[in-house]
Coordinates of C-alpha atoms and ligand atoms in Angstrom, one line a residue:
M1 CA 0.0 0.0 0.0
S2 CA 1.3 3.5 -0.8
F3 CA -0.1 7.0 -0.2
K4 CA -0.3 7.4 -3.9
L5 CA -2.7 4.5 -4.3
L6 CA -4.9 6.1 -1.7
G7 CA -5.6 8.8 -4.2
L8 CA -3.9 11.8 -2.5
S9 CA -2.8 14.7 -4.7
E10 CA 0.9 15.4 -5.7
P11 CA 1.4 18.3 -3.4
L12 CA 0.3 16.2 -0.5
L13 CA 2.5 13.3 -1.6
K14 CA 5.4 15.7 -1.7
A15 CA 4.7 16.8 1.9
I16 CA 4.3 13.3 3.1
S17 CA 7.6 12.2 1.6
K18 CA 9.3 15.3 3.1
K19 CA 8.0 14.2 6.4
G20 CA 9.6 10.8 5.9
Y21 CA 6.6 8.6 5.8
E22 CA 6.9 5.7 3.4
T23 CA 3.7 3.8 3.8
P24 CA 0.3 4.7 5.3
S25 CA -0.3 3.3 8.8
P26 CA -3.2 0.8 9.0
I27 CA -5.7 3.4 10.2
Q28 CA -4.6 5.8 7.5
A29 CA -5.0 3.2 4.8
K30 CA -8.5 2.5 6.1
A31 CA -9.7 6.0 6.9
I32 CA -8.3 8.1 4.0
P33 CA -10.3 6.5 1.1
P34 CA -13.8 6.9 2.6
V35 CA -13.0 10.5 3.8
L36 CA -11.8 11.3 0.2
D37 CA -15.1 9.9 -1.0
G38 CA -17.0 12.4 1.1
Y39 CA -18.3 9.9 3.7
D40 CA -18.7 10.6 7.4
V41 CA -16.2 8.4 9.1
L42 CA -15.8 7.0 12.6
A43 CA -12.2 5.8 13.1
S44 CA -10.7 4.2 16.1
A45 CA -7.1 3.2 16.6
Q46 CA -4.8 3.3 19.5
T47 CA -2.7 6.3 20.4
G48 CA 0.4 6.8 18.3
T49 CA -1.0 5.1 15.2
G50 CA -1.1 8.2 13.0
K51 CA -4.7 9.2 13.3
T52 CA -3.8 12.9 12.7
A53 CA -2.7 12.3 9.2
G54 CA -5.6 10.0 8.8
F55 CA -8.0 12.9 8.7
T56 CA -5.7 15.8 7.9
L57 CA -4.4 14.5 4.5
P58 CA -7.8 13.8 2.9
M59 CA -9.3 16.9 4.5
L60 CA -6.6 19.0 2.8
H61 CA -7.0 17.1 -0.4
I62 CA -10.8 18.0 -0.5
L63 CA -10.3 21.6 0.5
S64 CA -7.6 22.2 -2.1
E65 CA -9.8 20.9 -4.9
T66 CA -12.2 23.8 -4.9
K67 CA -11.4 27.3 -6.1
K68 CA -10.7 29.8 -3.4
E69 CA -12.9 32.8 -2.8
K70 CA -11.3 36.2 -2.2
F71 CA -12.2 36.1 1.5
R72 CA -11.5 32.7 3.0
P73 CA -14.3 31.4 5.2
I74 CA -13.5 28.6 7.7
R75 CA -14.2 25.5 5.7
A76 CA -12.8 22.9 8.0
L77 CA -12.9 22.8 11.8
V78 CA -10.8 20.4 13.9
L79 CA -11.8 20.2 17.6
T80 CA -9.3 18.8 20.0
P81 CA -9.5 18.5 23.8
T82 CA -6.3 20.2 24.9
R83 CA -4.0 23.0 24.0
E84 CA -1.1 20.8 23.4
L85 CA -3.0 18.6 21.1
A86 CA -4.4 21.6 19.2
A87 CA -0.9 22.9 18.7
Q88 CA 0.3 19.5 17.5
V89 CA -2.5 19.0 15.0
Y90 CA -2.0 22.5 13.7
A91 CA 1.7 21.8 13.2
N92 CA 0.7 18.7 11.2
V93 CA -1.8 20.7 9.1
R94 CA 1.0 23.2 8.4
E95 CA 3.5 20.6 7.3
Y96 CA 1.0 18.7 5.1
S97 CA -0.3 21.8 3.4
E98 CA 3.2 23.2 2.7
F99 CA 2.8 22.8 -1.1
L100 CA -0.9 23.7 -1.2
N101 CA -2.7 27.0 -1.3
I102 CA -4.3 26.5 2.1
R103 CA -4.4 28.8 5.1
S104 CA -4.7 27.5 8.6
A105 CA -4.8 28.8 12.2
V106 CA -5.0 27.4 15.7
I107 CA -6.8 28.8 18.8
F108 CA -6.9 27.7 22.4
G109 CA -7.4 29.1 25.8
G110 CA -4.9 30.3 28.3
V111 CA -3.2 32.8 26.0
N112 CA -4.2 36.3 24.6
Q113 CA -7.0 36.0 22.2
K114 CA -6.0 39.1 20.1
P115 CA -3.4 37.6 17.8
Q116 CA -5.7 34.5 17.3
A117 CA -8.6 36.7 16.3
A118 CA -6.5 38.9 14.1
N119 CA -5.2 35.7 12.3
I120 CA -8.7 34.4 11.7
R121 CA -9.9 37.8 10.4
K122 CA -7.3 37.5 7.6
G123 CA -9.2 34.4 6.4
V124 CA -8.4 30.8 7.0
D125 CA -9.5 27.6 5.4
V126 CA -8.7 25.3 8.3
L127 CA -9.2 26.1 12.0
V128 CA -7.9 23.9 14.8
A129 CA -9.4 24.7 18.1
T130 CA -10.2 23.7 21.6
P131 CA -13.9 24.1 22.4
G132 CA -13.8 26.8 25.0
R133 CA -11.8 29.4 23.1
L134 CA -13.7 28.6 19.9
L135 CA -17.1 29.3 21.5
D136 CA -15.7 32.3 23.2
L137 CA -14.4 33.9 20.0
Q138 CA -17.6 32.9 18.2
S139 CA -19.8 34.5 20.8
Q140 CA -17.8 37.7 20.5
G141 CA -18.5 37.7 16.7
L142 CA -14.8 37.2 15.9
L143 CA -15.3 34.1 13.9
S144 CA -18.1 32.3 12.0
L145 CA -18.6 28.6 11.5
K146 CA -21.4 29.0 9.0
R147 CA -19.3 27.9 6.1
V148 CA -17.8 24.8 7.6
E149 CA -17.8 21.9 5.2
I150 CA -15.7 19.4 7.2
F151 CA -15.9 18.9 10.9
V152 CA -13.4 16.8 12.7
L153 CA -13.7 15.7 16.3
D154 CA -10.2 14.5 17.3
E155 CA -9.6 12.4 20.5
A156 CA -13.3 12.1 20.9
D157 CA -13.1 9.8 23.9
R158 CA -11.0 12.3 25.8
M159 CA -13.4 15.1 24.8
L160 CA -16.1 13.2 26.6
D161 CA -14.0 12.4 29.6
M162 CA -13.2 16.0 29.9
G163 CA -16.8 17.0 30.0
F164 CA -16.9 18.7 26.6
L165 CA -20.2 17.1 25.4
R166 CA -22.3 20.2 25.9
D167 CA -19.7 22.4 24.1
I168 CA -19.6 19.9 21.2
E169 CA -23.3 20.2 20.9
R170 CA -23.1 24.0 20.9
V171 CA -20.4 24.0 18.3
M172 CA -22.5 21.7 16.1
K173 CA -25.4 24.1 16.1
L174 CA -23.1 26.8 14.7
M175 CA -22.3 24.9 11.6
P176 CA -24.4 24.2 8.5
D177 CA -26.3 20.9 8.6
K178 CA -24.8 19.8 5.3
R179 CA -21.2 19.0 6.1
Q180 CA -18.8 16.0 6.3
N181 CA -18.2 14.8 9.8
L182 CA -15.1 12.8 11.0
M183 CA -14.7 11.4 14.4
F184 CA -11.4 9.9 15.6
S185 CA -10.9 8.2 18.9
A186 CA -8.4 5.9 20.6
T187 CA -11.0 3.9 22.4
F188 CA -14.4 3.0 21.3
S189 CA -16.8 3.0 24.3
K190 CA -20.6 3.0 24.4
D191 CA -20.5 6.8 25.0
I192 CA -18.5 7.3 21.9
K193 CA -20.9 5.2 19.9
K194 CA -23.7 7.3 21.2
L195 CA -22.0 10.6 20.3
A196 CA -21.2 9.2 16.9
F197 CA -24.8 8.5 16.4
N198 CA -25.7 12.1 17.1
I199 CA -22.9 13.7 15.0
L200 CA -22.3 11.3 12.0
K201 CA -24.6 10.6 9.2
N202 CA -24.5 7.0 7.7
P203 CA -20.8 6.8 8.8
V204 CA -18.2 4.4 7.5
Q205 CA -16.7 2.8 10.5
V206 CA -13.0 1.9 10.5
E207 CA -10.9 0.4 13.1
A208 CA -7.2 -0.5 12.9
T209 CA -6.2 -2.4 16.0
P210 CA -8.4 -4.5 18.2
E211 CA -9.9 -2.3 20.9
N212 CA -8.1 -1.8 24.1
T213 CA -5.1 -4.0 23.5
A214 CA -1.6 -3.0 24.5
V215 CA 1.0 -2.9 21.7
E216 CA 3.3 -5.8 21.5
A217 CA 6.5 -3.7 21.0
I218 CA 6.1 -2.6 24.6
S219 CA 7.5 -4.7 27.4
Q220 CA 5.4 -4.3 30.5
K221 CA 6.4 -5.0 34.1
V222 CA 4.9 -4.5 37.5
Y223 CA 7.0 -3.8 40.6
R224 CA 5.2 -4.6 43.8
V225 CA 6.3 -2.0 46.4
A226 CA 5.3 -0.3 49.6
K227 CA 3.6 3.0 49.0
G228 CA 6.2 4.9 50.9
L229 CA 9.1 3.4 49.0
K230 CA 7.8 4.4 45.5
T231 CA 9.8 7.6 45.2
G232 CA 13.0 5.9 46.1
L233 CA 12.3 3.1 43.7
V234 CA 11.6 5.5 40.8
I235 CA 14.8 7.4 41.4
K236 CA 16.8 4.1 41.7
L237 CA 15.4 2.8 38.4
I238 CA 16.1 6.0 36.5
S239 CA 19.6 6.6 37.9
E240 CA 20.8 3.0 37.8
G241 CA 19.3 2.3 34.4
N242 CA 20.7 5.6 33.3
W243 CA 17.4 6.3 31.6
Q244 CA 17.5 9.6 29.7
Q245 CA 14.0 10.1 28.7
V246 CA 11.3 9.0 31.0
L247 CA 7.6 9.8 31.2
V248 CA 6.2 9.3 34.7
F249 CA 2.5 9.3 35.5
T250 CA 1.0 10.3 38.8
R251 CA -2.6 10.3 39.7
T252 CA -2.8 13.8 41.0
K253 CA -1.3 17.2 40.2
H254 CA -0.1 17.5 43.7
G255 CA 1.6 14.1 43.4
A256 CA 3.3 15.2 40.2
N257 CA 4.7 18.4 41.8
K258 CA 5.9 16.5 44.9
L259 CA 7.6 13.8 42.9
T260 CA 9.2 16.3 40.6
K261 CA 10.8 18.1 43.5
K262 CA 12.2 14.9 44.9
M263 CA 13.7 14.0 41.6
I264 CA 15.4 17.3 41.3
S265 CA 16.8 17.0 44.8
A266 CA 18.2 13.6 43.7
G267 CA 20.0 15.3 40.8
I268 CA 17.6 14.2 38.0
T269 CA 16.4 17.0 35.8
A270 CA 12.6 16.8 35.9
A271 CA 9.5 18.9 35.1
A272 CA 5.9 18.4 35.9
I273 CA 3.2 18.9 33.3
H274 CA -0.5 19.2 34.4
G275 CA -3.6 21.3 34.1
N276 CA -2.6 23.8 36.8
K277 CA 0.6 24.8 35.0
S278 CA 0.6 27.8 32.8
Q279 CA 0.7 27.4 29.0
G280 CA 4.2 28.8 29.0
A281 CA 5.4 26.3 31.6
R282 CA 3.9 23.4 29.8
T283 CA 5.3 24.3 26.5
K284 CA 8.7 24.8 28.1
A285 CA 8.6 21.5 29.9
L286 CA 7.6 19.6 26.8
K287 CA 10.3 21.3 24.7
G288 CA 12.9 20.5 27.3
F289 CA 11.8 16.9 27.5
K290 CA 11.9 16.5 23.7
D291 CA 15.3 18.1 23.3
G292 CA 16.8 16.0 26.1
S293 CA 17.6 18.8 28.5
I294 CA 14.9 17.4 30.9
R295 CA 15.2 13.7 31.6
V296 CA 11.9 13.1 33.3
M297 CA 8.5 14.5 32.7
V298 CA 6.0 13.9 35.4
A299 CA 2.5 14.1 34.1
T300 CA -1.1 13.5 34.9
D301 CA -3.3 11.6 32.4
I302 CA -5.0 14.6 31.0
A303 CA -1.9 16.6 30.5
A304 CA -0.1 13.8 28.7
R305 CA -3.0 13.0 26.5
G306 CA -2.1 13.2 22.8
L307 CA 1.4 14.5 23.4
D308 CA 3.4 13.4 20.4
I309 CA 6.8 12.4 21.8
P310 CA 8.3 10.0 19.3
L311 CA 10.4 7.0 20.3
L312 CA 9.9 7.3 24.0
P313 CA 11.8 4.5 25.6
H314 CA 10.4 4.5 29.2
V315 CA 7.1 5.0 30.8
I316 CA 6.6 4.6 34.5
N317 CA 3.3 4.5 36.2
Y318 CA 4.1 5.9 39.7
E319 CA 0.5 5.1 40.5
I320 CA -1.5 2.9 38.2
P321 CA -4.7 4.5 36.9
N322 CA -8.1 3.6 38.3
I323 CA -9.6 3.9 34.9
S324 CA -8.2 0.9 33.0
E325 CA -8.3 2.5 29.6
D326 CA -5.9 5.1 30.8
Y327 CA -3.3 2.4 31.3
V328 CA -3.5 1.6 27.6
H329 CA -3.2 5.3 26.7
R330 CA -0.3 5.8 29.1
I331 CA 1.8 2.9 27.7
G332 CA 0.9 4.0 24.2
R333 CA 3.4 6.8 24.8
T334 CA 6.2 4.3 24.4
G335 CA 7.1 1.9 21.7
R336 CA 5.9 4.3 19.0
A337 CA 6.7 4.0 15.4
G338 CA 8.1 0.5 15.7
A339 CA 10.6 1.3 18.5
K340 CA 10.7 -0.9 21.5
G341 CA 9.6 0.6 24.8
E342 CA 9.4 -0.3 28.4
A343 CA 6.4 0.4 30.6
I344 CA 6.8 -0.1 34.3
S345 CA 4.1 0.1 36.9
L346 CA 4.7 0.6 40.6
V347 CA 1.9 -1.1 42.5
S348 CA 1.2 -0.8 46.2
A349 CA -1.3 -2.9 48.1
D350 CA -4.1 -0.4 47.8
E351 CA -3.9 -0.5 44.0
T352 CA -4.4 -4.3 43.7
V353 CA -8.0 -4.0 42.4
Y354 CA -6.9 -1.5 39.7
L355 CA -4.2 -3.9 38.6
K356 CA -6.7 -6.7 38.3
A357 CA -9.0 -4.5 36.2
I358 CA -6.2 -3.5 33.9
Q359 CA -5.1 -7.1 33.4
K360 CA -8.7 -8.0 32.6
L361 CA -8.9 -5.2 30.0
I362 CA -5.7 -6.0 28.2
G363 CA -6.3 -9.7 28.5
E364 CA -2.9 -10.6 29.9
K365 CA -1.2 -11.0 33.3
L366 CA 1.7 -8.6 33.8
P367 CA 4.9 -10.0 35.1
V368 CA 5.5 -9.0 38.7
E369 CA 8.9 -8.4 40.3
I370 CA 10.0 -7.2 43.7
I371 CA 13.3 -5.3 44.2
E372 CA 15.4 -5.8 47.3
G373 CA 15.0 -2.9 49.7
F374 CA 11.8 -1.9 48.1
E375 CA 9.5 -4.7 49.2
P376 CA 5.8 -4.3 49.5
D377 CA 4.4 -3.7 52.9
P378 CA 2.8 -7.0 54.1
N379 CA 0.6 -5.2 56.6
A380 CA -0.7 -2.6 54.2
S381 CA -4.4 -2.6 53.5
T382 CA -5.6 -3.7 50.1
E383 CA -8.6 -1.3 50.3
P384 CA -8.5 0.7 47.1
I385 CA -7.5 4.3 47.3
K386 CA -10.5 6.3 48.4
P387 CA -11.9 8.8 45.9
G388 CA -11.1 11.6 48.4
Q389 CA -7.4 10.9 48.0
G390 CA -7.0 11.3 44.3
R391 CA -8.1 13.3 41.4
N392 CA -11.6 11.8 41.8
N393 CA -12.3 14.0 44.8
R394 CA -15.7 15.1 43.9
R395 CA -16.0 17.6 46.6
G396 CA -12.7 19.2 45.7
Q397 CA -13.9 19.2 42.2
S398 CA -16.9 21.2 42.7
Q399 CA -14.9 23.7 44.8
N400 CA -12.5 24.1 41.9
R401 CA -15.2 24.4 39.4
K402 CA -14.7 27.5 37.3
P403 CA -17.8 29.7 36.8
K404 CA -19.2 29.4 33.4
T405 CA -18.2 32.9 32.3
D406 CA -14.6 31.9 32.9
R407 CA -14.8 29.3 30.2
K408 CA -11.9 30.6 28.2
K409 CA -9.5 29.8 31.0
A410 CA -11.0 26.3 31.5
D411 CA -9.6 24.6 28.4
G412 CA -7.8 21.5 29.6
N413 CA -7.9 22.8 33.1
S414 CA -8.5 21.1 36.3
S415 CA -12.2 21.7 36.6
R416 CA -12.8 19.8 33.4
S417 CA -9.9 17.4 33.7
N418 CA -11.1 15.9 36.9
N419 CA -14.3 14.5 35.4
R420 CA -13.2 11.0 35.3
N421 CA -14.1 7.6 36.9
K422 CA -17.5 6.4 37.8
S423 CA -18.8 9.8 38.5
R424 CA -18.3 10.7 34.9
S425 CA -21.8 10.4 33.7
R426 CA -23.1 12.1 36.9
N427 CA -20.8 15.0 36.3
R428 CA -22.0 15.2 32.7
N429 CA -25.6 15.2 33.8
R430 CA -24.8 17.9 36.3
R431 CA -23.1 20.0 33.7
S432 CA -26.0 19.7 31.3
N433 CA -28.5 20.6 34.0
N434 CA -26.6 23.8 34.7
Ligands
ADP501 P1 -2.4 9.3 17.1 O1 -3.2 10.6 16.8 O2 -3.0 8.1 16.5 O3 -2.1 9.2 18.5 P2 -0.3 10.7 15.7 O4 -1.1 11.2 14.5 O5 0.0 11.7 16.8 O6 -1.0 9.5 16.3 O7 1.0 10.1 15.1 C1 1.9 9.4 15.9 C2 3.3 9.5 15.3 O8 3.4 8.7 14.1 C3 3.7 10.9 14.9 O9 5.1 11.1 15.3 C4 3.6 10.9 13.4 O10 4.5 11.8 12.8 C5 4.0 9.4 13.1 N1 3.4 8.9 11.8 C6 2.1 9.2 11.4 N2 1.9 8.5 10.2 C7 3.0 7.9 9.9 C8 3.4 7.1 8.8 N3 2.5 6.8 7.8 N4 4.6 6.6 8.7 C9 5.5 6.9 9.8 N5 5.2 7.6 10.8 C10 4.0 8.1 10.9
MG502 MG1 -4.3 11.9 17.9

């Protein structure tokens, strides 16, 4: 299979080869033809499988085929859940459209809206946006979605997790009824199917990998350890293994900050990345992590979602997630593009139930090891971590909740980011009753 056979135009093929891609990934091979044919498409494939190009390439192909008007209305809208992801998708749009007469822009919250609005006023064909900032600019009359022909919902599962359902519905009302809709998602839950039913018309459904399976190129391992010894163990693994690029997941923002401080004290360059960090701090951390000046990035699930960090050799779950699907997303950060990766989970007694749930989801038992000096605590309770102790603190959540008028600041921020776990649907209901 080649990109040429998929029917993409010469300028796109040129950009693809400049990017160094030789063959389409499975999800690209499956999604590109129906998108080019004008169908609504629902595509699911694991994180890191090239979904971005799966919608961007055919979208650009379609947009470039029609003659441009003097003023460029927004003809394609890509919605993404987080700022980082918006920036990444936009970077891809830019690269792939290098040899086309296509203008694009990106907007997200947390930064000054003026340059964004000025950019759009000049006329853009493709707009990549997070929902909050998009609705904000629209309500100020700074952009119109009335001419949108192609609507893409990227990382649809995470959109729902972050409580963006209502915003998505509002955005849909601002676009013409007659348009092409594309939905891309890493997982394929009941909620996703329901959303797809509302957004897509007679969709073609494509799927690249079996749902919820971990990639084989990743070697996975569990260290059973006492809760209080986890920090010491992480530091030991990273220093003794001389690991140079490690992504560490914690369950809470507070936990991420605390661990980052301990790492730095131990002489390991580290940075935390989560929803409470400013946009500048997050961009800086990610840049440092990519260029190797920061060895360890400590992240919460939401912050790490969709980050494109190629060839990441090590992922450590400082705490394992209580939502099993998150485990698959986390380890999807490693072993990308054919490179082998290692995913390590530190599991204390109170996480035993979550470990079992993860093993059930991925359909395999993970090998368990114990390291001398970092043994599990035989007296520790196996009661699962209480909701009050983690990001699922519902009381804390409502206290943190941003008032509605403050929506532009809320993109990818804690008030939305915390809507996880079993209380998900309750939260959603509450939002929609607001
Ligand atoms: P997803 O959205 O599925 O998580 P991305 O679109 O972020 O995945 O792509 C993951 C990585 O794979 C990126 O670094 C991207 O440049 C690379 N990639 C995408 N398509 C191809 C391809 N056909 N060949 C090689 N690498 C690719
Ligand atoms: Mg993606």
